[in-house]
Coordinates of N, CA and C and ligand atoms in Angstrom, one line a residue:
M1 N 188.0 104.3 61.0 CA 186.8 103.6 60.6 C 186.8 102.2 60.5
N2 N 185.7 101.5 60.9 CA 185.6 100.1 60.7 C 185.4 99.7 59.3
E3 N 186.4 99.3 58.5 CA 186.2 98.8 57.2 C 186.6 97.4 57.0
G4 N 186.1 96.8 55.9 CA 186.6 95.4 55.7 C 185.4 94.5 55.5
P5 N 185.6 93.3 55.4 CA 184.5 92.3 54.9 C 183.5 92.1 56.0
D6 N 183.8 92.7 57.3 CA 182.7 92.4 58.2 C 181.5 93.4 58.3
L7 N 181.7 94.5 57.4 CA 180.5 95.5 57.3 C 179.5 94.9 56.6
S8 N 178.1 95.3 57.0 CA 177.0 94.8 56.3 C 177.0 95.6 55.0
E9 N 176.2 95.2 54.0 CA 175.9 96.0 52.8 C 175.4 97.4 53.1
D10 N 174.4 97.5 54.1 CA 174.0 98.9 54.4 C 175.1 99.7 55.0
E11 N 175.8 99.2 56.0 CA 177.1 99.8 56.4 C 178.0 100.2 55.5
A12 N 178.4 99.4 54.5 CA 179.4 99.6 53.5 C 178.9 100.7 52.7
R13 N 177.6 100.8 52.2 CA 177.1 101.9 51.4 C 177.2 103.2 52.1
W14 N 176.8 103.1 53.4 CA 176.8 104.4 54.3 C 178.2 104.8 54.3
S15 N 179.3 104.0 54.4 CA 180.7 104.3 54.6 C 181.2 105.0 53.3
L16 N 180.7 104.6 52.1 CA 180.9 104.9 50.9 C 180.4 106.6 50.8
V17 N 179.2 106.7 51.2 CA 178.7 108.1 51.4 C 179.6 109.0 52.2
W18 N 180.0 108.4 53.2 CA 180.9 109.3 54.1 C 182.3 109.6 53.4
Q19 N 182.7 108.6 52.7 CA 184.0 108.9 51.9 C 183.8 109.9 50.8
L20 N 182.6 109.9 50.2 CA 182.2 111.1 49.3 C 182.1 112.3 49.8
Q21 N 181.5 112.4 51.0 CA 181.4 113.8 51.7 C 182.9 114.3 52.1
Q22 N 183.7 113.3 52.4 CA 185.1 113.8 52.7 C 185.8 114.3 51.4
A23 N 185.3 113.7 50.3 CA 185.8 114.1 49.0 C 185.2 115.3 48.3
G24 N 184.3 115.9 49.2 CA 183.8 117.3 48.7 C 182.3 117.2 48.1
I25 N 181.8 115.8 48.1 CA 180.4 115.9 47.4 C 179.4 116.5 48.5
R26 N 178.6 117.4 48.3 CA 177.7 118.0 49.3 C 176.2 117.8 49.1
D27 N 175.8 117.6 47.6 CA 174.5 117.6 47.3 C 173.8 116.4 47.9
K28 N 172.7 116.7 48.9 CA 172.3 115.6 49.6 C 171.5 114.6 48.7
R29 N 170.8 115.1 47.7 CA 170.1 114.3 46.8 C 171.0 113.4 46.1
V30 N 172.2 113.9 45.7 CA 173.2 112.9 45.0 C 173.8 112.0 46.0
L31 N 173.9 112.4 47.2 CA 174.5 111.3 48.2 C 173.5 110.3 48.5
D32 N 172.1 110.8 48.6 CA 171.1 109.8 48.8 C 171.1 108.8 47.6
A33 N 171.1 109.3 46.3 CA 171.0 108.4 45.1 C 172.2 107.4 45.2
I34 N 173.3 107.8 45.7 CA 174.5 106.9 45.6 C 174.3 105.9 46.8
E35 N 173.7 106.4 47.9 CA 173.5 105.5 48.9 C 172.5 104.4 48.6
A36 N 171.5 104.8 47.7 CA 170.4 103.9 47.3 C 170.7 103.0 46.2
T37 N 171.9 103.1 45.7 CA 172.4 102.2 44.4 C 173.4 101.2 44.9
P38 N 173.1 100.0 44.9 CA 174.0 99.0 45.2 C 175.2 98.6 44.2
R39 N 176.3 99.3 44.4 CA 177.3 99.2 43.4 C 177.7 97.7 43.1
A40 N 177.6 97.0 44.1 CA 178.0 95.5 44.0 C 177.2 94.9 42.9
A41 N 176.0 95.3 42.7 CA 175.1 94.7 41.7 C 175.7 94.9 40.2
F42 N 176.7 95.9 40.2 CA 177.2 96.3 38.7 C 178.7 95.7 38.5
L43 N 179.0 94.8 39.6 CA 180.4 94.2 39.5 C 180.4 92.6 39.5
D44 N 181.4 92.1 39.0 CA 181.5 90.6 38.9 C 182.4 90.1 40.0
G45 N 182.0 88.9 40.4 CA 183.1 88.0 41.2 C 183.7 88.7 42.4
I46 N 185.1 88.6 42.2 CA 185.9 89.1 43.3 C 185.8 90.6 43.5
F47 N 185.5 91.4 42.5 CA 185.4 92.8 42.6 C 184.3 93.3 43.4
R48 N 183.3 92.4 43.5 CA 182.1 92.8 44.4 C 182.5 93.2 45.8
A49 N 183.6 92.4 46.3 CA 183.9 92.7 47.7 C 184.5 94.1 47.9
R50 N 184.9 94.8 46.9 CA 185.5 96.0 46.9 C 184.6 97.2 46.4
A51 N 183.2 96.8 46.2 CA 182.3 97.6 45.7 C 182.2 99.0 46.3
Y52 N 182.2 99.0 47.7 CA 182.1 100.2 48.3 C 183.3 101.1 48.7
E53 N 184.4 100.7 48.1 CA 185.6 101.5 48.2 C 185.7 102.6 47.1
D54 N 186.2 103.7 47.4 CA 186.2 104.9 46.4 C 187.3 104.5 45.3
I55 N 187.1 103.5 44.5 CA 188.2 103.2 43.5 C 187.4 102.8 42.3
A56 N 188.0 103.1 41.1 CA 187.6 102.4 39.8 C 188.0 100.9 39.7
L57 N 187.0 100.2 39.2 CA 187.4 98.7 39.1 C 187.2 98.2 37.8
P58 N 187.8 97.0 37.5 CA 187.6 96.4 36.1 C 186.2 95.9 35.9
I59 N 185.5 96.1 34.7 CA 184.5 95.3 34.3 C 184.6 94.5 33.0
S60 N 183.9 93.9 32.3 CA 184.0 93.3 31.1 C 184.7 94.1 29.9
C61 N 185.0 93.5 28.9 CA 185.5 94.2 27.6 C 186.6 95.1 28.0
G62 N 187.4 94.9 28.9 CA 188.6 95.7 29.2 C 188.2 97.2 29.7
Q63 N 187.0 97.4 30.2 CA 186.6 98.7 30.5 C 186.6 98.8 32.1
T64 N 186.2 100.1 32.6 CA 186.2 100.2 34.0 C 184.8 101.0 34.6
I65 N 184.5 100.5 35.8 CA 183.4 101.3 36.5 C 184.0 102.4 37.0
S66 N 183.4 103.6 36.9 CA 184.1 104.7 37.5 C 184.3 104.7 38.9
Q67 N 185.1 105.5 39.4 CA 185.4 105.8 40.9 C 184.2 106.6 41.4
P68 N 183.5 106.2 42.5 CA 182.3 106.7 43.1 C 182.4 108.3 43.2
S69 N 183.7 108.8 43.7 CA 183.8 110.2 43.9 C 183.6 110.9 42.5
V70 N 184.1 110.3 41.4 CA 183.9 110.9 40.1 C 182.5 110.9 39.6
V71 N 181.9 109.8 40.1 CA 180.4 109.7 39.7 C 179.6 110.8 40.5
G72 N 180.1 111.0 41.7 CA 179.3 112.0 42.6 C 179.7 113.4 42.1
L73 N 180.9 113.6 41.9 CA 181.3 115.0 41.2 C 180.5 115.3 39.9
M74 N 180.5 114.4 39.0 CA 179.9 114.6 37.8 C 178.3 114.6 37.9
T75 N 177.8 113.8 38.7 CA 176.3 113.7 38.9 C 175.9 115.2 39.6
E76 N 176.7 115.6 40.6 CA 176.3 116.9 41.3 C 176.3 118.0 40.3
A77 N 177.4 118.0 39.4 CA 177.6 119.2 38.5 C 176.4 119.0 37.4
L78 N 175.8 117.9 37.1 CA 174.8 117.8 36.1 C 173.5 118.4 36.5
E79 N 173.4 118.6 37.9 CA 172.1 119.4 38.4 C 170.8 118.7 37.8
V80 N 170.6 117.3 38.2 CA 169.4 116.7 37.6 C 168.3 116.7 38.6
D81 N 167.1 117.0 38.0 CA 165.8 116.9 38.7 C 164.8 116.0 38.2
N82 N 163.7 115.7 38.7 CA 162.9 114.7 38.3 C 162.0 115.0 37.2
R83 N 162.4 116.2 36.5 CA 161.7 116.6 35.2 C 162.7 116.2 34.1
C84 N 164.0 115.9 34.5 CA 165.0 115.8 33.3 C 164.9 114.5 32.5
K85 N 165.2 114.7 31.3 CA 165.5 113.6 30.4 C 167.0 113.5 30.1
V86 N 167.7 112.4 30.5 CA 169.0 112.4 30.6 C 169.7 111.5 29.6
L87 N 170.8 111.9 28.9 CA 171.4 110.9 28.0 C 172.9 110.7 28.6
E88 N 173.2 109.4 28.7 CA 174.5 109.1 29.0 C 175.3 108.3 27.9
I89 N 176.5 108.7 27.8 CA 177.3 108.1 26.6 C 178.3 107.2 27.3
G90 N 178.3 105.9 27.1 CA 179.2 105.0 27.8 C 178.6 104.4 29.1
A91 N 177.6 103.6 28.9 CA 176.9 102.8 29.9 C 177.9 102.0 30.9
G92 N 178.9 101.3 30.3 CA 179.7 100.5 30.9 C 179.0 99.5 31.8
S93 N 179.1 99.5 33.1 CA 178.6 98.6 34.1 C 177.1 98.9 34.2
G94 N 176.7 100.2 33.9 CA 175.3 100.6 34.2 C 175.2 101.4 35.5
Y95 N 176.3 101.4 36.4 CA 176.2 102.1 37.7 C 175.8 103.6 37.6
Q96 N 176.5 104.3 36.7 CA 176.2 105.7 36.8 C 174.8 106.0 36.3
A97 N 174.2 105.2 35.4 CA 172.8 105.3 35.0 C 171.9 104.9 36.2
G98 N 172.3 103.9 36.9 CA 171.6 103.6 38.1 C 171.5 104.7 39.2
V99 N 172.5 105.3 39.5 CA 172.5 106.5 40.2 C 171.6 107.6 39.7
L100 N 171.7 107.9 38.3 CA 170.8 108.8 37.8 C 169.2 108.5 37.8
S101 N 169.0 107.1 37.8 CA 167.7 106.7 37.8 C 167.0 107.3 39.0
H102 N 167.6 107.5 40.0 CA 167.0 108.0 41.3 C 166.7 109.5 41.2
L103 N 167.4 110.2 40.3 CA 167.3 111.7 40.1 C 166.5 112.2 39.1
A104 N 166.5 111.4 37.9 CA 166.0 112.0 36.7 C 164.5 111.3 36.4
R105 N 163.9 112.0 35.5 CA 162.6 111.2 35.0 C 162.8 110.2 34.0
R106 N 163.8 110.3 33.2 CA 164.1 109.2 32.2 C 165.6 109.3 31.8
V107 N 166.2 108.0 31.8 CA 167.6 108.0 31.5 C 167.9 107.0 30.2
Y108 N 168.6 107.6 29.2 CA 169.0 106.7 28.2 C 170.5 106.7 28.2
T109 N 171.1 105.4 28.1 CA 172.5 105.3 28.2 C 173.0 104.4 27.0
I110 N 174.0 104.8 26.3 CA 174.4 104.2 25.1 C 175.9 103.4 25.4
E111 N 176.0 102.2 24.8 CA 177.3 101.4 25.1 C 177.6 100.8 23.8
R112 N 178.9 100.8 23.4 CA 179.3 100.2 22.2 C 179.7 98.9 22.2
H113 N 179.9 98.3 23.4 CA 180.1 96.9 23.7 C 179.0 96.2 23.9
R114 N 178.4 95.3 23.2 CA 177.3 94.5 23.2 C 177.2 93.7 24.6
P115 N 178.2 92.9 25.0 CA 178.2 92.2 26.3 C 177.9 93.1 27.5
L116 N 178.5 94.4 27.5 CA 178.5 95.3 28.5 C 177.1 95.8 28.6
A117 N 176.6 96.3 27.3 CA 175.0 96.6 27.3 C 174.1 95.7 28.0
R118 N 174.4 94.4 27.7 CA 173.6 93.3 28.1 C 173.7 93.2 29.6
Q119 N 174.9 93.2 30.1 CA 175.1 93.0 31.6 C 174.5 94.3 32.3
A120 N 174.7 95.5 31.7 CA 174.1 96.8 32.3 C 172.6 96.7 32.5
R121 N 172.0 96.2 31.4 CA 170.6 96.0 31.2 C 170.2 95.1 32.4
A122 N 170.8 94.0 32.7 CA 170.5 93.0 33.6 C 170.6 93.6 35.0
A123 N 171.8 94.2 35.2 CA 172.0 94.9 36.6 C 171.0 96.0 36.9
L124 N 170.6 96.8 35.9 CA 169.7 97.8 36.2 C 168.4 97.2 36.4
A125 N 168.0 96.2 35.8 CA 166.7 95.3 36.1 C 166.8 94.8 37.4
S126 N 167.8 94.3 37.8 CA 167.9 93.6 39.2 C 167.8 94.7 40.3
I127 N 168.0 95.9 40.1 CA 168.0 97.0 41.1 C 166.5 97.8 40.9
G128 N 165.7 97.4 40.0 CA 164.5 97.9 39.7 C 164.5 99.4 39.1
A129 N 165.6 99.6 38.3 CA 165.7 100.9 37.7 C 164.9 101.0 36.4
A130 N 163.5 101.2 36.6 CA 162.7 101.0 35.4 C 162.6 102.1 34.4
N131 N 163.2 103.2 34.8 CA 163.2 104.5 34.0 C 164.5 104.7 33.2
V132 N 165.4 103.4 33.1 CA 166.7 103.5 32.3 C 166.4 102.7 31.0
T133 N 166.8 103.2 29.8 CA 167.0 102.3 28.7 C 168.5 102.3 28.2
V134 N 169.0 101.0 28.1 CA 170.3 100.8 27.7 C 170.3 100.5 26.1
V135 N 171.0 101.5 25.4 CA 170.9 101.3 23.9 C 172.3 100.9 23.4
T136 N 172.4 99.7 22.6 CA 173.7 99.4 22.1 C 173.9 100.2 20.8
G137 N 175.1 100.8 20.9 CA 175.3 101.7 19.6 C 176.6 102.5 19.9
D138 N 176.7 103.4 18.9 CA 177.9 104.3 18.9 C 177.3 105.7 19.4
G139 N 177.7 106.0 20.7 CA 177.3 107.3 21.4 C 177.8 108.5 20.8
T140 N 178.8 108.4 19.9 CA 179.2 109.6 19.3 C 178.2 110.2 18.5
S141 N 177.2 109.5 18.0 CA 176.1 110.1 17.1 C 175.0 110.5 18.1
G142 N 175.1 110.3 19.3 CA 174.0 110.6 20.3 C 172.8 109.8 20.1
L143 N 171.6 110.1 20.4 CA 170.3 109.6 20.2 C 169.3 110.4 19.7
P144 N 169.4 110.7 18.3 CA 168.5 111.9 17.6 C 167.1 111.5 17.9
E145 N 166.6 110.4 17.8 CA 165.1 110.0 18.1 C 164.7 110.5 19.3
Q146 N 165.5 110.8 20.4 CA 165.0 111.0 21.7 C 165.4 112.4 22.0
A147 N 166.2 113.1 21.1 CA 166.6 114.4 21.5 C 165.5 115.4 21.4
P148 N 165.4 116.7 22.0 CA 166.7 117.2 22.9 C 166.6 116.6 24.2
F149 N 167.7 116.6 24.8 CA 168.0 116.1 26.3 C 168.2 117.4 27.1
D150 N 167.6 117.3 28.4 CA 167.9 118.3 29.4 C 169.4 118.3 29.8
R151 N 169.9 117.0 29.9 CA 171.2 116.8 30.5 C 171.9 115.7 29.6
I152 N 173.2 115.9 29.5 CA 174.0 114.8 28.8 C 175.2 114.6 29.6
I153 N 175.6 113.4 29.9 CA 176.7 113.0 30.7 C 177.6 112.0 29.8
V154 N 178.8 112.4 29.4 CA 179.8 111.4 28.8 C 180.8 110.9 29.7
T155 N 180.8 109.6 29.8 CA 181.7 108.9 30.8 C 182.9 108.2 29.9
A156 N 183.2 108.6 28.9 CA 184.4 108.3 28.2 C 185.1 109.6 27.6
A157 N 186.5 109.6 27.5 CA 187.1 111.0 27.1 C 187.2 111.2 25.7
A158 N 186.8 112.3 25.3 CA 187.0 112.8 23.9 C 188.0 114.0 23.8
E159 N 188.5 114.4 22.7 CA 189.5 115.4 22.7 C 188.8 116.7 22.7
D160 N 187.6 116.8 22.2 CA 186.8 118.0 22.5 C 185.3 117.6 22.9
P161 N 184.5 118.5 23.5 CA 183.1 118.2 23.6 C 182.5 117.9 22.5
P162 N 182.0 116.6 22.2 CA 181.3 116.2 21.0 C 180.4 117.2 20.5
A163 N 180.4 117.8 19.3 CA 179.5 118.7 18.7 C 178.1 118.2 18.5
I164 N 178.1 116.8 18.1 CA 176.7 116.4 17.7 C 176.0 116.2 19.1
L165 N 176.6 115.9 20.2 CA 175.9 115.7 21.4 C 175.4 117.1 21.8
L166 N 176.2 118.1 21.7 CA 175.9 119.4 22.2 C 174.6 120.0 21.1
S167 N 174.5 119.4 19.9 CA 173.3 119.8 19.2 C 172.1 119.1 19.6
Q168 N 172.3 118.2 20.5 CA 171.1 117.3 21.0 C 170.8 117.7 22.4
L169 N 171.4 118.8 22.9 CA 171.1 119.3 24.2 C 170.1 120.4 24.1
R170 N 169.1 120.5 24.9 CA 168.1 121.6 25.0 C 168.8 122.9 25.4
E171 N 168.1 123.9 24.9 CA 168.7 125.2 25.4 C 168.4 125.3 26.9
G172 N 169.3 125.6 27.7 CA 169.3 125.8 29.1 C 169.8 124.5 29.7
G173 N 170.2 123.5 28.8 CA 170.7 122.2 29.2 C 172.1 122.2 29.7
I174 N 172.6 121.1 30.4 CA 174.0 121.0 30.8 C 174.5 119.6 30.3
M175 N 175.8 119.8 29.9 CA 176.6 118.6 29.5 C 177.8 118.5 30.3
I176 N 178.0 117.3 30.9 CA 179.2 117.0 31.6 C 180.1 116.1 30.7
T177 N 181.4 116.4 30.6 CA 182.2 115.5 29.7 C 183.7 115.5 30.1
P178 N 184.3 114.6 30.2 CA 185.7 114.5 30.3 C 186.3 114.8 29.0
V179 N 187.4 115.8 29.0 CA 188.0 116.1 27.7 C 189.4 116.0 27.8
G180 N 190.1 115.5 26.8 CA 191.6 115.4 26.8 C 192.0 114.1 26.1
Q181 N 193.2 113.8 25.7 CA 193.7 112.7 25.3 C 193.6 111.5 26.2
S182 N 193.4 110.4 25.8 CA 193.1 109.2 26.6 C 194.4 108.8 27.5
D183 N 195.6 109.1 27.0 CA 196.7 108.6 27.7 C 197.2 109.7 28.7
T184 N 196.6 110.8 28.8 CA 197.1 111.8 29.7 C 195.9 112.2 30.7
V185 N 196.1 113.1 31.6 CA 195.1 113.5 32.5 C 194.2 114.2 31.7
Q186 N 192.8 114.2 32.0 CA 191.7 114.7 31.3 C 191.1 115.8 32.4
Q187 N 190.3 116.7 31.7 CA 189.5 117.6 32.6 C 188.1 117.4 32.4
I188 N 187.3 117.3 33.5 CA 185.9 117.3 33.5 C 185.4 118.6 33.0
I189 N 184.6 118.9 32.0 CA 184.1 120.1 31.6 C 182.6 120.1 31.8
K190 N 182.1 121.2 32.2 CA 180.7 121.6 32.3 C 180.3 122.5 31.2
V191 N 179.5 122.1 30.3 CA 179.0 123.0 29.3 C 177.6 123.4 29.6
V192 N 177.2 124.6 29.6 CA 175.9 125.0 29.8 C 175.5 125.6 28.5
K193 N 174.2 125.2 27.9 CA 173.9 125.9 26.7 C 172.9 127.0 27.0
T194 N 173.4 128.2 26.8 CA 172.6 129.4 27.1 C 172.1 130.0 25.7
P195 N 171.2 131.0 25.9 CA 170.6 131.5 24.6 C 171.8 132.3 24.0
H196 N 172.8 132.7 24.6 CA 173.8 133.5 24.0 C 175.1 132.5 23.5
G197 N 175.0 131.3 23.7 CA 176.0 130.5 23.3 C 176.4 129.4 24.5
L198 N 177.6 128.8 24.4 CA 178.0 127.8 25.3 C 178.9 128.3 26.3
D199 N 178.7 128.0 27.5 CA 179.5 128.4 28.6 C 180.3 127.2 29.3
Y200 N 181.5 127.4 29.4 CA 182.3 126.3 29.7 C 183.0 126.4 31.2
T201 N 183.0 125.5 32.1 CA 183.7 125.6 33.2 C 184.5 124.2 33.5
E202 N 185.8 124.4 33.9 CA 186.5 123.2 34.2 C 186.3 122.7 35.7
L203 N 186.0 121.4 35.9 CA 185.6 120.9 37.2 C 186.8 120.1 37.9
G204 N 187.9 119.8 37.2 CA 188.9 119.0 37.9 C 189.4 117.9 36.9
D205 N 190.5 117.3 37.4 CA 191.2 116.3 36.8 C 190.7 114.9 36.8
V206 N 190.6 114.1 35.8 CA 190.3 112.7 35.8 C 191.0 111.9 34.8
R207 N 190.7 110.6 34.8 CA 191.3 109.7 33.8 C 190.0 108.7 33.4
F208 N 189.7 108.8 32.2 CA 188.6 108.0 31.7 C 189.2 107.1 30.5
V209 N 188.5 106.0 30.2 CA 188.8 105.3 28.9 C 188.3 106.1 27.8
P210 N 189.0 105.9 26.7 CA 188.6 106.8 25.5 C 187.3 106.7 24.9
L211 N 186.6 107.7 24.4 CA 185.4 107.5 23.6 C 186.0 107.0 22.1
L212 N 185.3 105.9 21.7 CA 185.8 105.4 20.5 C 184.6 105.4 19.5
E213 N 184.8 105.4 18.1 CA 183.8 105.4 17.3 C 183.3 104.0 16.9
G214 N 182.1 103.8 16.5 CA 181.6 102.6 16.0 C 181.2 101.6 17.1
I215 N 180.5 100.5 16.8 CA 180.2 99.5 17.8 C 181.3 98.4 17.7
A216 N 181.6 98.0 18.9 CA 182.8 97.1 19.2 C 182.6 95.8 18.5
D217 N 183.6 95.2 18.2 CA 183.5 93.8 17.7 C 183.8 92.9 18.8
D218 N 182.8 92.3 19.5 CA 183.1 91.6 20.7 C 183.0 90.1 20.5
L219 N 183.1 89.5 19.3 CA 182.9 88.1 19.1 C 183.8 87.3 20.0
A220 N 184.9 87.8 20.2 CA 185.8 87.0 21.1 C 185.3 86.8 22.5
D221 N 184.5 87.9 23.0 CA 184.1 87.7 24.5 C 182.6 87.6 24.4
G222 N 182.0 87.4 23.5 CA 180.6 87.1 23.4 C 179.7 87.9 24.0
Ligands
SAH301 N1 179.5 104.9 33.1 C1 180.2 103.6 33.4 C2 181.6 103.6 33.3 C3 182.1 104.2 31.9 S1 183.5 103.5 31.1 C4 179.8 103.0 34.6 O1 178.9 103.6 35.4 O2 180.1 101.8 34.8 C5 183.3 104.0 29.6 C6 182.4 103.3 28.6 O3 182.2 104.0 27.5 C7 183.0 102.0 28.3 O4 182.1 100.8 28.6 C8 183.2 102.1 26.7 O5 183.0 100.9 26.0 C9 182.0 103.1 26.5 N2 182.3 103.9 25.2 C10 183.4 104.4 24.8 N3 183.2 104.9 23.5 C11 181.8 104.8 23.2 C12 180.9 105.2 22.3 N4 181.3 105.9 21.0 N5 179.6 104.8 22.4 C13 179.1 104.1 23.4 N6 179.9 103.8 24.5 C14 181.3 104.1 24.3

């Protein structure tokens, strides 16, 4: 494949979709949403040049933008359609929310680092993602005023699927969350809330930054 700095933005996005197909992402709607979301808009400076490689990259506040194939896997498993109200915990750069904006009716995403929430808001506005709201706060409490949600995606790892979030999931709803200790390999878990209880499926190994309680103190990095 012809990769490198001479690819146009369109070609680079297409090549990312090709890589995700190789990685096993099949859902055409998810692949189209990823192709339609300029990942470069969610990255700073030197990292923009690597936006369409299938790798996690650093963002502000010591956090990371997820690897596109992980975004693809989690988004596919979330089974979002245009009637869905979706809650994301861990806005980070805003990229995952940007992908979801193409698939869902409404997206709420919570971030505990104020500078990141601000940057995510600006990046989402720059790509015209008008159905996304970025909330600064502690996602471990969810967003009770907007509950229940049809779908919940957690993009930071907790030791167990957070019970408060499950209580904010509509019956028939789906939650995707990495589970496991932050310094080890984690599992992506799919939880379906059925009338008879919760149904769990393991989707594969990943590595995410930890889900931490409380709003971060970011005075140092403004
Ligand atoms: N979805 C992001 C990547 C997530 S990185 C993207 O597309 O770029 C995980 C993010 O979760 C980090 O930004 C981290 O600050 C945030 N986070 C961790 N614990 C949190 C909590 N309790 N509430 C809200 N955000 C949290």
